Structures are given as structure tokens and as C-alpha cells.
Amino acid sequence: SGGPDSVALLRAIVSQHVYPSIIVAHLNHRLRGRESDEDEEFVRQLTGNLAESSPATIQFITRHVDVLSQAKNRRQNLEAAARQERYRFLREVAQAHQAHLIVTGHTADDQAETVLLRLIRGCGLRGLRGILPRRQLAPQLELRRPLLRITRAQILDYLHSLGQHYRNDSSNRDLRLARNRIRAHILPLLRDQFNPKVTTHLVLLA
């Protein structure tokens, strides 16, 4: 996306010199106009810069999808429609290039928010698992989330140590979205007044 989590993930993967071929897949949701296009251009330039200095083959692939229209046509929640389109895109790119692994930048904070949101809405043990660290998407194609135990604060410290810029998604400040209210209000309240390690404990619960 160009946000701190996915940028940190990309920088970490490239620095390990493990994978000879890396595809940076970016889906432009067309939800924030010029800002969405600037995110795309940022990721394109970052990929190009990393490709110049890495022994790995690193390529950038993007697709534009009008997610708002998709959600309206399906009578679907916008967040759900965007998530569905992202994973469809990632799977299609991976299969087209015979890739066996998809990685995404979900962090411990994402996990804590997910578990708390599901608790509030009502869930059983299956819901308490939160975001799964790995999942089989198709034969010979696995999804992994290697940052699920890494906090957003650690991500930002890592990027700062590299002098690496990133993009901020303005929609993350939209408090009409339940996840954003949990991020902005509920988790800070729990950390300040109940337990400063609440994020860690919610991750361990998952």
C-alpha cells in the first residue's frame, strides 16, 4: 500500500537476500482520488530504487479497481469489498508469475484491533483466532503474515533507523469506521487506564 507496515515488510524481505525474485503488487482502490494515485507512484518509485541496489529481481505490478462501484453493485460493505478485491488481485498476480508465497504486512496492532472488534461484535473461539499467521490460498500458494507479533511502534522505529519514508492513508482517520475508533480511542484507553501491554495480551489470546 505504501503505508509503514507494507514498506517495512518489503525493506526487511529485500534485506534478507533470501528470495531471488520479488513481486511488489499494488492495488489502487480509486477511493481517495489523487492521494490513491500518489500512493501508487510512491510504491513504484520505491520498488525501482530497491531493484537498482538488490541482487534480486524486483518488479512492480499494479491494477486499478473501482472498489466503491464494486461494493454498491454487490450491496457489500466497502471494507469487505476492498479486502476481497485485494486478495483476488494478489492471488491472480502470484498465479500468473508462478509464485508460491504471498506476504502481507499485518502487525500485532492489526491483530489486537481484530480480536477486540470481534469480541465487541460477538464471536466464539474461531473468531478469537483473529488474523491467521498463514493460510493456504490455492495448491502451491500460501499466504503468510510474518509481522503479526511486531508492533506498529517497532515498525516505525525500524523505518526511522533506515531513513525510509512511507505514505499515510487519510482514511485511517475516518472515525465512522469501527476499526478506526478502536485504534484511536478504545485501545489507547485500555493501555492508559488498564494495562499498557493490552496489545501483547490480545495477540497472545489469538
PDB file of N, CA and C in Angstrom, residues 35 41 103 118 144 146:
ATOM      1  N   GLU A  35      -4.747  11.169  -3.934  1.00  0.00           N
ATOM      2  CA  GLU A  35      -3.960  10.519  -2.886  1.00  0.00           C
ATOM      3  C   GLU A  35      -3.696   9.050  -3.223  1.00  0.00           C
ATOM      4  N   GLU A  41       2.319   5.809  -7.079  1.00  0.00           N
ATOM      5  CA  GLU A  41       3.586   6.315  -7.602  1.00  0.00           C
ATOM      6  C   GLU A  41       4.711   6.148  -6.578  1.00  0.00           C
ATOM      7  N   VAL A 103       3.048 -12.516   0.933  1.00  0.00           N
ATOM      8  CA  VAL A 103       3.223 -11.995   2.295  1.00  0.00           C
ATOM      9  C   VAL A 103       2.542 -10.630   2.397  1.00  0.00           C
ATOM     10  N   ARG A 118     -13.934  -8.229  17.134  1.00  0.00           N
ATOM     11  CA  ARG A 118     -14.754  -9.450  17.107  1.00  0.00           C
ATOM     12  C   ARG A 118     -15.383  -9.730  18.467  1.00  0.00           C
ATOM     13  N   ARG A 144       1.261 -15.692   3.996  1.00  0.00           N
ATOM     14  CA  ARG A 144       1.885 -15.575   5.310  1.00  0.00           C
ATOM     15  C   ARG A 144       1.882 -14.118   5.766  1.00  0.00           C
ATOM     16  N   PRO A 146       4.146 -12.353   8.335  1.00  0.00           N
ATOM     17  CA  PRO A 146       5.300 -12.508   9.238  1.00  0.00           C
ATOM     18  C   PRO A 146       5.432 -11.423  10.303  1.00  0.00           C
TER      19      PRO A 146
END
